[in-house]
Tab-separated table of C-alpha atoms and ligand atoms in Angstrom:
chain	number	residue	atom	x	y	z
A	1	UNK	CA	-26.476	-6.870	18.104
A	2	UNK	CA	-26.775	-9.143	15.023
A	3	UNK	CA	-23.905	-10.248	12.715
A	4	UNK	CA	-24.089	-10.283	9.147
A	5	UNK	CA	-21.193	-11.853	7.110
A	6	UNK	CA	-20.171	-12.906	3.674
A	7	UNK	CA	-17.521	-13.577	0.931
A	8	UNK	CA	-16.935	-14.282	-2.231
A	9	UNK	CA	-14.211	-15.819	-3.728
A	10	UNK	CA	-11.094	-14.068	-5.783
A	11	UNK	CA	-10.484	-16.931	-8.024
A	12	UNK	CA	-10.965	-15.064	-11.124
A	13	UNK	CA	-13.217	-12.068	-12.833
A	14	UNK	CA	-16.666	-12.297	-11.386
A	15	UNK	CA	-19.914	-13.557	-13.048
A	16	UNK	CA	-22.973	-11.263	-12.991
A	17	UNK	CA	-24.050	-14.409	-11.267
A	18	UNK	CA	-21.870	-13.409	-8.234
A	19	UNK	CA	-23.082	-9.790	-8.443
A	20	UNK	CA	-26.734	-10.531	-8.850
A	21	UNK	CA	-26.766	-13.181	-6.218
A	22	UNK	CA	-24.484	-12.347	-3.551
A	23	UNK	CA	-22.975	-9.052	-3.654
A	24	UNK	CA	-25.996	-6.909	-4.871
A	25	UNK	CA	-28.090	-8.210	-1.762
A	26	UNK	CA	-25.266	-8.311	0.456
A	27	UNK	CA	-23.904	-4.213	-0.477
A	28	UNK	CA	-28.135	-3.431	0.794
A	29	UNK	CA	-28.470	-5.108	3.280
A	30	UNK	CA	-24.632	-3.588	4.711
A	31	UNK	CA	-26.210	-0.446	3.749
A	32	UNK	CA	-29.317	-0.741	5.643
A	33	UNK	CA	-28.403	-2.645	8.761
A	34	UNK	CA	-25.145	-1.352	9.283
A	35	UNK	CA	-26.458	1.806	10.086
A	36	UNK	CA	-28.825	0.443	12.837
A	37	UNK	CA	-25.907	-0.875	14.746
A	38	UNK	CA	-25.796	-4.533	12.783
A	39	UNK	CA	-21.987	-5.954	12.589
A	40	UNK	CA	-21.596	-6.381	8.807
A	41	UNK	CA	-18.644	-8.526	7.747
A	42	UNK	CA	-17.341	-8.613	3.967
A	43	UNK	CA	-14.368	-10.345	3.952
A	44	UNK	CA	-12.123	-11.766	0.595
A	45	UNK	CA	-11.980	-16.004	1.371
A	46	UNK	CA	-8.449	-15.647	-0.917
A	47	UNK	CA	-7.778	-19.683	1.033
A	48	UNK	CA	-11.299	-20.509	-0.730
A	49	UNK	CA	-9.692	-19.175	-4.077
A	50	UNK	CA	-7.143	-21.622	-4.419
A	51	UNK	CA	-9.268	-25.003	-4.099
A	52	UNK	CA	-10.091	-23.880	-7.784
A	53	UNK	CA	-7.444	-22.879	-10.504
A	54	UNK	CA	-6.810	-18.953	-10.137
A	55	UNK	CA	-7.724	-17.017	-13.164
A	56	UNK	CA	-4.349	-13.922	-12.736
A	57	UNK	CA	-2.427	-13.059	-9.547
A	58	UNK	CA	-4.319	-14.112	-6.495
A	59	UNK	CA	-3.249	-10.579	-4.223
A	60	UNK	CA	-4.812	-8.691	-7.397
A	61	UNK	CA	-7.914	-10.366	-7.741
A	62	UNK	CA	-8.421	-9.784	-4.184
A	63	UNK	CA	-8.105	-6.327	-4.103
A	64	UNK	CA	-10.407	-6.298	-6.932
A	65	UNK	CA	-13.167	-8.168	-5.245
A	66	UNK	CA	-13.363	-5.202	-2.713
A	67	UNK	CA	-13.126	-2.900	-5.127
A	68	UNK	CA	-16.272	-4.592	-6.863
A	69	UNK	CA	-18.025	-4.145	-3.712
A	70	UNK	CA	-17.309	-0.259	-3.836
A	71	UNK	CA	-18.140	0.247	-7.347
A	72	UNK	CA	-21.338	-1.475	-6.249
A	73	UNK	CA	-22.147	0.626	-4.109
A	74	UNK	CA	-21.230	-0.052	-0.558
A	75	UNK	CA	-21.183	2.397	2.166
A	76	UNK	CA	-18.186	2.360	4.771
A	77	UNK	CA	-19.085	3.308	8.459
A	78	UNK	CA	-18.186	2.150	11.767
A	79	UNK	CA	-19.614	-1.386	11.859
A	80	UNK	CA	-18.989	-2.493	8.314
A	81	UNK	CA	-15.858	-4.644	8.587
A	82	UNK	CA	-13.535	-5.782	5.725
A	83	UNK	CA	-10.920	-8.521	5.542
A	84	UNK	CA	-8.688	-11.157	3.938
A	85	UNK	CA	-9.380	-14.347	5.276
A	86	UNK	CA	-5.635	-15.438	4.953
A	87	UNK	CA	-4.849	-12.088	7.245
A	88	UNK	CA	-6.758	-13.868	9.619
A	89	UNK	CA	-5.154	-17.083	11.151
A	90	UNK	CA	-7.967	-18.776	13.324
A	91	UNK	CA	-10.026	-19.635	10.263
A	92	UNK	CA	-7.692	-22.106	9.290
A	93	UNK	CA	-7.064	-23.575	12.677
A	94	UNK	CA	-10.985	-23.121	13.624
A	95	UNK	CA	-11.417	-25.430	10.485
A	96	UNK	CA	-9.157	-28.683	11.421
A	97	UNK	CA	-10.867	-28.130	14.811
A	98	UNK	CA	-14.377	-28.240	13.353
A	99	UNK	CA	-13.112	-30.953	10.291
A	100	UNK	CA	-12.837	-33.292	13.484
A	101	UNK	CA	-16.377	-32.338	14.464
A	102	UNK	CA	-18.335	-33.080	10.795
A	103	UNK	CA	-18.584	-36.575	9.023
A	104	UNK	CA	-17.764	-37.798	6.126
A	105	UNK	CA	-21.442	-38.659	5.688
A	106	UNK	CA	-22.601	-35.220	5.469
A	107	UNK	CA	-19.815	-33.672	3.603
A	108	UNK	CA	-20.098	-36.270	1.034
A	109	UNK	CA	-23.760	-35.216	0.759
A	110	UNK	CA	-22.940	-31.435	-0.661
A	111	UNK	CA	-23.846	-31.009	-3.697
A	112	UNK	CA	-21.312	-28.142	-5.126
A	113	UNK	CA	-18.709	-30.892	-3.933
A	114	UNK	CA	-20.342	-33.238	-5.858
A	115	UNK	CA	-20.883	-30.793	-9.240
A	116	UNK	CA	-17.112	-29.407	-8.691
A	117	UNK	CA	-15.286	-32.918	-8.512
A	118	UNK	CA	-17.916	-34.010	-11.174
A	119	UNK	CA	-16.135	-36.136	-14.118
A	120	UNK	CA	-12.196	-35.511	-12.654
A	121	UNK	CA	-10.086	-38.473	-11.964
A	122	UNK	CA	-8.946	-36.756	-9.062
A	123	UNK	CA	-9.583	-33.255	-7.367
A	124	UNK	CA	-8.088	-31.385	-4.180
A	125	UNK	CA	-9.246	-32.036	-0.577
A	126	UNK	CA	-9.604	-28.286	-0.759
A	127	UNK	CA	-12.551	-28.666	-2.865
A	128	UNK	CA	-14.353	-31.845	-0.725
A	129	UNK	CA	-13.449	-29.694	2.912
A	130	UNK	CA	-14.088	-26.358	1.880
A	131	UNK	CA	-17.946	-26.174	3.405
A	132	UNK	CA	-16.248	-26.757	6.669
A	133	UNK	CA	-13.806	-23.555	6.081
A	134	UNK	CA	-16.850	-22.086	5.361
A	135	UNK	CA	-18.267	-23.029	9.065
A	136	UNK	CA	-15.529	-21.613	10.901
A	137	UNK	CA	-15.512	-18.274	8.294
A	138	UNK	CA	-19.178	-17.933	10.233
A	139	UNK	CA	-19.128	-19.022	13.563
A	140	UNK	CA	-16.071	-17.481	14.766
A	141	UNK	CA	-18.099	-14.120	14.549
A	142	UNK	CA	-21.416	-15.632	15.700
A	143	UNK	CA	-22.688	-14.641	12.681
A	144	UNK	CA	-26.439	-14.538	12.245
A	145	UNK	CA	-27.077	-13.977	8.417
A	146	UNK	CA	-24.971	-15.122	5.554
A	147	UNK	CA	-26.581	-13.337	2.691
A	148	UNK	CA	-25.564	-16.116	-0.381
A	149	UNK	CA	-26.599	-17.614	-3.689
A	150	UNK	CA	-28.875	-20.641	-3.959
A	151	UNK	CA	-26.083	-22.758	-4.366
A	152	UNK	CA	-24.412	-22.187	-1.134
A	153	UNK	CA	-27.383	-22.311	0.772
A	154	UNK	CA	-26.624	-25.878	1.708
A	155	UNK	CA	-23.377	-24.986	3.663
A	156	UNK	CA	-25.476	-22.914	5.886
A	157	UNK	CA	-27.577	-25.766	7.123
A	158	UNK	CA	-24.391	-27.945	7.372
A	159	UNK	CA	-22.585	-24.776	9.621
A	160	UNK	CA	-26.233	-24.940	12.034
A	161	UNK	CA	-25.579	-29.055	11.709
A	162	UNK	CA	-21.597	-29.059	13.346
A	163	UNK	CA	-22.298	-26.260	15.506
A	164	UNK	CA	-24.840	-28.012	17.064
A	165	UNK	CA	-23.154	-30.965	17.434
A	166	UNK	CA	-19.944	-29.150	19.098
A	167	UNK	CA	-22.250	-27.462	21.167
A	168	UNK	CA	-23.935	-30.481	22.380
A	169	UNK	CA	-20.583	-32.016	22.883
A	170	UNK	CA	-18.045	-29.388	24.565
A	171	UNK	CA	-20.963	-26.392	25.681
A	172	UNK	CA	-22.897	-23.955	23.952
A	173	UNK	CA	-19.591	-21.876	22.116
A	174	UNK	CA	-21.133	-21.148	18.701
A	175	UNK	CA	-23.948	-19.408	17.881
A	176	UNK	CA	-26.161	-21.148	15.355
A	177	UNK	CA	-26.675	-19.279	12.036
A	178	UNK	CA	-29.906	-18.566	11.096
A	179	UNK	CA	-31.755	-21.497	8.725
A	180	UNK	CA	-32.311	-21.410	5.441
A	181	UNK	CA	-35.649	-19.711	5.611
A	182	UNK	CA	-35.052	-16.707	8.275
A	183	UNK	CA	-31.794	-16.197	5.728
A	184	UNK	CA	-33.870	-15.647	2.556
A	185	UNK	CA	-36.313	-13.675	4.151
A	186	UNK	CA	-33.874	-11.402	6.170
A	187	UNK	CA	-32.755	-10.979	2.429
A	188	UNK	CA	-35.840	-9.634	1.415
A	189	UNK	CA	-36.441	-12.120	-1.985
A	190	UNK	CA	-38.956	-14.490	-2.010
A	191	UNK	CA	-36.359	-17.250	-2.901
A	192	UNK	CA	-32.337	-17.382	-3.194
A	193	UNK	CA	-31.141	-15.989	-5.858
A	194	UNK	CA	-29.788	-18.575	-8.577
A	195	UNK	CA	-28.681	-16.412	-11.515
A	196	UNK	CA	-28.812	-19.528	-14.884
A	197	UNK	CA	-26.006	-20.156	-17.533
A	198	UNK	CA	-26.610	-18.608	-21.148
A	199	UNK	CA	-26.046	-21.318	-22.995
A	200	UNK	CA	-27.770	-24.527	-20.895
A	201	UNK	CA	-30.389	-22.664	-18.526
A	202	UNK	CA	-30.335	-25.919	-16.688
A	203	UNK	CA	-26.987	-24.811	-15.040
A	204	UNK	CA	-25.971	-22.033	-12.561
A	205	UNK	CA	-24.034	-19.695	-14.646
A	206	UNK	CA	-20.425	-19.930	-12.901
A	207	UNK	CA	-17.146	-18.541	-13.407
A	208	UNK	CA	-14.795	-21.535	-14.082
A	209	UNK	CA	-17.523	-22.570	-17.031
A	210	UNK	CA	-14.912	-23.361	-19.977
A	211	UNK	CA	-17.681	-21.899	-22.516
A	212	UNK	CA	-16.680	-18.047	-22.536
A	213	UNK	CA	-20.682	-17.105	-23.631
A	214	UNK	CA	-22.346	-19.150	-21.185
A	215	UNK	CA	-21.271	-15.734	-18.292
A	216	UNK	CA	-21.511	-12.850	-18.219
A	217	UNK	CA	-18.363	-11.196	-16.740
A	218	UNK	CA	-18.256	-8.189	-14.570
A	219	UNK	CA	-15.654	-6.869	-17.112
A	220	UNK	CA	-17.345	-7.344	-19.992
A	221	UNK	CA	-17.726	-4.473	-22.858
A	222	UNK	CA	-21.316	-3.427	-23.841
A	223	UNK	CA	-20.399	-5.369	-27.588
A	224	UNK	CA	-19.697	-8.537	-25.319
A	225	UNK	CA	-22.410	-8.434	-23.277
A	226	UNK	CA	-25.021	-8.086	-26.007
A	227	UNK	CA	-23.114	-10.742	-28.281
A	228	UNK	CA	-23.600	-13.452	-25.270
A	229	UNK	CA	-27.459	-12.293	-24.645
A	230	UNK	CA	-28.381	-12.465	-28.428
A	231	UNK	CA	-26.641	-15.845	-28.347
A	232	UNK	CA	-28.748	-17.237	-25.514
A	233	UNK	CA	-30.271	-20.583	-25.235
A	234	UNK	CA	-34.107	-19.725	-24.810
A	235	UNK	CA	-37.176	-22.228	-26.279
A	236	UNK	CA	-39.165	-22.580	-29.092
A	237	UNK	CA	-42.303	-21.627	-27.914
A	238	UNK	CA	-44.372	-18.833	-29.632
A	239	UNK	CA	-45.070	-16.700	-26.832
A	240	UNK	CA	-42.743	-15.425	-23.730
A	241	UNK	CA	-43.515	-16.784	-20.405
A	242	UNK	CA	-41.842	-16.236	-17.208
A	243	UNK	CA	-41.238	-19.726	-16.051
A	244	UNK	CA	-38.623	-21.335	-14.487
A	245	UNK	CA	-39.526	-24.768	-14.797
A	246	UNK	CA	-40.581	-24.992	-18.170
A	247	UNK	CA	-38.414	-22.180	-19.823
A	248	UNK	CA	-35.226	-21.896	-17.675
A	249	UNK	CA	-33.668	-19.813	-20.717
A	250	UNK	CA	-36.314	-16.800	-21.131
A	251	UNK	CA	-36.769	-16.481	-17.719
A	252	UNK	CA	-33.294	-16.157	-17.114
A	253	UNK	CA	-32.998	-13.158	-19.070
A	254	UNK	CA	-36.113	-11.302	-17.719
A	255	UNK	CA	-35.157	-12.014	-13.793
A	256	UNK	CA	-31.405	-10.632	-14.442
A	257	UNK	CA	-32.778	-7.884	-16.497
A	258	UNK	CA	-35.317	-6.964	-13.629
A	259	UNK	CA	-32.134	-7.106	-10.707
A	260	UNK	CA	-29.869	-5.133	-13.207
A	261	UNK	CA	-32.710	-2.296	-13.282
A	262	UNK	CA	-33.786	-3.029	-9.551
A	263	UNK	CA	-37.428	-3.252	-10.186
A	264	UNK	CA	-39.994	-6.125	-9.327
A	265	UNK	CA	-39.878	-8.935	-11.616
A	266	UNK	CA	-43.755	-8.674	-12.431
A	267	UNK	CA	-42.924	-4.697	-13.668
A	268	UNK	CA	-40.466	-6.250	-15.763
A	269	UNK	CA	-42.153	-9.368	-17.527
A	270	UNK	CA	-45.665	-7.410	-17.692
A	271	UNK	CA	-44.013	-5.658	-20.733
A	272	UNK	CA	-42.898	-9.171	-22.443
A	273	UNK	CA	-45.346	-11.560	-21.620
A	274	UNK	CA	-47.506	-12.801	-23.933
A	275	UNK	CA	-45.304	-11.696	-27.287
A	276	UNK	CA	-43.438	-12.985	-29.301
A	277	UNK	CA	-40.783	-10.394	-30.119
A	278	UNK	CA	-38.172	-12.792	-28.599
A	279	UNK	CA	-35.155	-10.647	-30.306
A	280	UNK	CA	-36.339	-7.323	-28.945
A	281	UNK	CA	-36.417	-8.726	-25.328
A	282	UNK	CA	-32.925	-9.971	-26.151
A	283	UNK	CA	-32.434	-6.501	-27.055
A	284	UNK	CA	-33.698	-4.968	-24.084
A	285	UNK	CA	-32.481	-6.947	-21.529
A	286	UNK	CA	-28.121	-6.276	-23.512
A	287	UNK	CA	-29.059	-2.507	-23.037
A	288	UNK	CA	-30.049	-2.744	-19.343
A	289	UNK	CA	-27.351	-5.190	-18.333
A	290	UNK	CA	-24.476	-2.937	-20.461
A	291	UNK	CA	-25.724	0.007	-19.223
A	292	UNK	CA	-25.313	-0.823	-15.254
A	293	UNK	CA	-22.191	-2.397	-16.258
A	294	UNK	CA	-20.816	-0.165	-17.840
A	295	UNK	CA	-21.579	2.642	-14.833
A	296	UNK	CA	-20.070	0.046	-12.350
A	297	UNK	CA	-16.801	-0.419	-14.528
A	298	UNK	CA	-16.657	3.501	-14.384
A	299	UNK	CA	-16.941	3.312	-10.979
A	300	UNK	CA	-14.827	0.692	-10.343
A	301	UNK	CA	-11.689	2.435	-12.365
A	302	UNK	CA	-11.846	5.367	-9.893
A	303	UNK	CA	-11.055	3.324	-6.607
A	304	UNK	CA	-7.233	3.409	-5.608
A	305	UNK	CA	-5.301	0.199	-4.533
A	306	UNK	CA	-4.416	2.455	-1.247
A	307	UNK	CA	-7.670	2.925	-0.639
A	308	UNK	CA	-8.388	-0.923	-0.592
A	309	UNK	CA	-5.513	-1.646	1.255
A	310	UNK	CA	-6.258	0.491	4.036
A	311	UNK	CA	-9.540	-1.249	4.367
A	312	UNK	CA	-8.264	-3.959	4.480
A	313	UNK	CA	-5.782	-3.519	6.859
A	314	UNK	CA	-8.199	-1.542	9.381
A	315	UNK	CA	-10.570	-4.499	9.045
A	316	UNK	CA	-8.373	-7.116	9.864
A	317	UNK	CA	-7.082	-5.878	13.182
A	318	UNK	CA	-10.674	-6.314	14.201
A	319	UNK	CA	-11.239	-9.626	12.588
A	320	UNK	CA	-8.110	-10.502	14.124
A	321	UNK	CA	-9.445	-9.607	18.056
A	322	UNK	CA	-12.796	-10.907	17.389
A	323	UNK	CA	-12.204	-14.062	16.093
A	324	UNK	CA	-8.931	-15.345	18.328
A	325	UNK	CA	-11.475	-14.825	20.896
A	326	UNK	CA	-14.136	-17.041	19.870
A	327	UNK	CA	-11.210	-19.166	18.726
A	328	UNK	CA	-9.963	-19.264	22.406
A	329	UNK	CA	-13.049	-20.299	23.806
A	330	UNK	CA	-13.445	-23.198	21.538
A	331	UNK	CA	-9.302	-24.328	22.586
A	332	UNK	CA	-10.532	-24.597	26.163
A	333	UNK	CA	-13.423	-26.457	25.489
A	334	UNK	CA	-11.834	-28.874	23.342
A	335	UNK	CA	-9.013	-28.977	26.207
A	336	UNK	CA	-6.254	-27.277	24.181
A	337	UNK	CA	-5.613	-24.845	26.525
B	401	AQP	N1	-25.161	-18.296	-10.731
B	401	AQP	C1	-25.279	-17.761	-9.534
B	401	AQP	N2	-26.444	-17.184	-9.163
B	401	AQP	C2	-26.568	-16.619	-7.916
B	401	AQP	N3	-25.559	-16.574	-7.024
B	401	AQP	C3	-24.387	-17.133	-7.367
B	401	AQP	N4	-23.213	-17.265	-6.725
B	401	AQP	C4	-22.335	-17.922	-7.509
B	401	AQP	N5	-22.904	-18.223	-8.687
B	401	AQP	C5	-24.194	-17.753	-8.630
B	401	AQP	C6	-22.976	-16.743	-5.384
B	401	AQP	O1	-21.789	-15.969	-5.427
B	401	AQP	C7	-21.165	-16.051	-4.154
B	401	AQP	C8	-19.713	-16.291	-4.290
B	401	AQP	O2	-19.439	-17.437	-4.979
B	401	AQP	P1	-17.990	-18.071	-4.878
B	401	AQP	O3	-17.124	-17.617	-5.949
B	401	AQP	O4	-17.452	-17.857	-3.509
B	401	AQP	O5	-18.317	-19.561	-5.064
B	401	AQP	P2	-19.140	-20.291	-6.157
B	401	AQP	O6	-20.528	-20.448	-5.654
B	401	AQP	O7	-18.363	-21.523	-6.422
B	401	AQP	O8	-19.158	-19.327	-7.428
B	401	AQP	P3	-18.932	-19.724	-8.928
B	401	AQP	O9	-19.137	-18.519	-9.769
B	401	AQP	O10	-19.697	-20.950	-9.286
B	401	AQP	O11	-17.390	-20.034	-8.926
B	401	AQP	P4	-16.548	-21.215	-9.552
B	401	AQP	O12	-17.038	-21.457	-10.943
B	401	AQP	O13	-15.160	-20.682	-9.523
B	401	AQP	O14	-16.709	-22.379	-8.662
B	401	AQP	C9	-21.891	-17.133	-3.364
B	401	AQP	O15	-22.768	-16.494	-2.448
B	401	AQP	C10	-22.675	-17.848	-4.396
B	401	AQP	O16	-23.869	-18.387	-3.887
């Protein structure tokens, strides 16, 4: 049976960027494939967290990254599996294994290395090594899918590139992730999902952006929310358009209005485009995002820390078996044991 995995990072509060690019996809396509006998993996990368400064008490933010997930939505059974990455040892040693397998050429090549270390005199090794973390947080449960954001996408096709490589060197151990295009499809978008910054469209709306109204936070009051969307950077043209390339602002706020009401992009813009009532869209598009947000905060509020915790803990005695066995295999190729 197929493996889907994925993770997002507990470094601080989460952007709707997160929500509308990872974790939206990634709580339907657990909810759909789990039940057909798919392994689904959700786990907290908490050792990803720290290559960046952490926004509040790393334990706490973790537990409220899974409770995001079950505010948004997803459904527990039998094959969904949830865990900490720290609870699970081989990841880290899976990584300086697989760290001796990549080059410096490629990793030097990535470009959210290159945009995170961007302008700093000096940054963490965390930050330049993290993609190959990443590689051992998906081949150590032969995962087949790694539902993402556009920006990660790159990571993928450098987890196919070492695995490969091992492979070719010590035997066939890993099994290769899907590429970039099977991934986006199995997704069911017609491209990843790369959710822009308010205030320069040109930008992937992130969490550690200084600018507090450049995000939108998944914490964020209805008054907040439509404060940053009113504020938006859009264009001076007379007339909306849905268009990436030319007006990275407007389009912004139709695509995240259209995932935030989960209809088709073209039954969302069909009502704009054309006009030039560029403060009612803004309008529209605060009520629809407040709205949802405000139903998953609700949600969120009722979930226990127990309940999390157990979840957790269930999850990562399987994590635990699953992965020191792939981890084994790849000790006695190497020769380690
Ligand atoms: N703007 C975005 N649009 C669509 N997807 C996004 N993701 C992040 N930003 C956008 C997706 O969210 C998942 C988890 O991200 P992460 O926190 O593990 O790492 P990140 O990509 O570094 O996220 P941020 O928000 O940019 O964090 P900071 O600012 O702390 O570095 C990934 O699937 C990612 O694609």
């Amino acid at each position: 049976m197929k493996t889907i995995l994925t993770g997002i990072r507990a470094n601080s509060v989460l952007t709707l960027g997160n929500f509308l690019g990872a974790m939206l996809p990634m709580v339907r396509l657990s909810n759909k494939y789990s039940k057909e006998g798919y392994s689904v993996n959700i786990f907290v990368p908490d050792l990803h967290s720290i290559i960046s400064e952490v926004d509040g008490n790393l334990r706490e933010n973790t537990i409220r990254t899974l409770k995001y997930y079950l505010a948004a939505g997803l459904e527990i059974n039998e094959n969904v599996h949830i865990y900490r990455q720290s609870y699970v040892p081989a990841h880290s040693e899976l990584c300086w294994i697989l760290n001796c397998t990549a080059t410096m050429g490629e990793m030097n090549r990535m470009t959210q290395y290159k945009e995170k270390s961007e302008g700093k005199s000096s940054c963490n090794v965390g930050i330049f090594d993290y993609p190959v973390l990443m590689a051992a947080d998906i081949l150590l449960y032969s995962a087949n899918y790694v539902p993402l954001g556009e920006d990660q996408f790159q990571h993928i096709e450098l987890t196919r590139n070492i695995a490969e490589r091992f492979n070719h060197k010590y035997g066939e151990v890993f099994v290769i992730p899907e590429a970039t295009a099977e991934q986006v499809k199995f997704m069911g978008v017609e491209k990843a999902i790369r959710i822009r910054d308010l205030i320069d469209p040109e930008k992937k709306m992130s969490k550690s952006t200084a600018a507090e109204n450049s995000k939108i936070m998944l914490d964020d009051e209805p008054a907040k929310v439509a404060k940053k969307i009113m504020g938006a950077t859009t264009d001076s043209f007379e007339q909306i358009k849905f268009d990436f390339a030319t007006r990275p602002g407007i389009s912004n706020l139709l695509y995240m209005a259209a995932l935030m009401k989960g209809i088709s992009l073209s039954d969302f813009v069909k009502d704009w485009e054309g006009q030039s009532r560029y403060g009612d869209l803004k309008k529209a598009v605060a009520e629809v995002i407040s709205t949802r947000l405000a139903d998953f905060q609700a949600r969120m509020a009722k979930i226990s820390d127990e309940e999390v915790l157990a979840l957790f803990e269930e999850g990562e005695k399987y994590a635990n078996k699953i992965a020191n066995a792939k981890l084994l295999e790849v000790q006695k190729a190497v020769g380690l044991r």
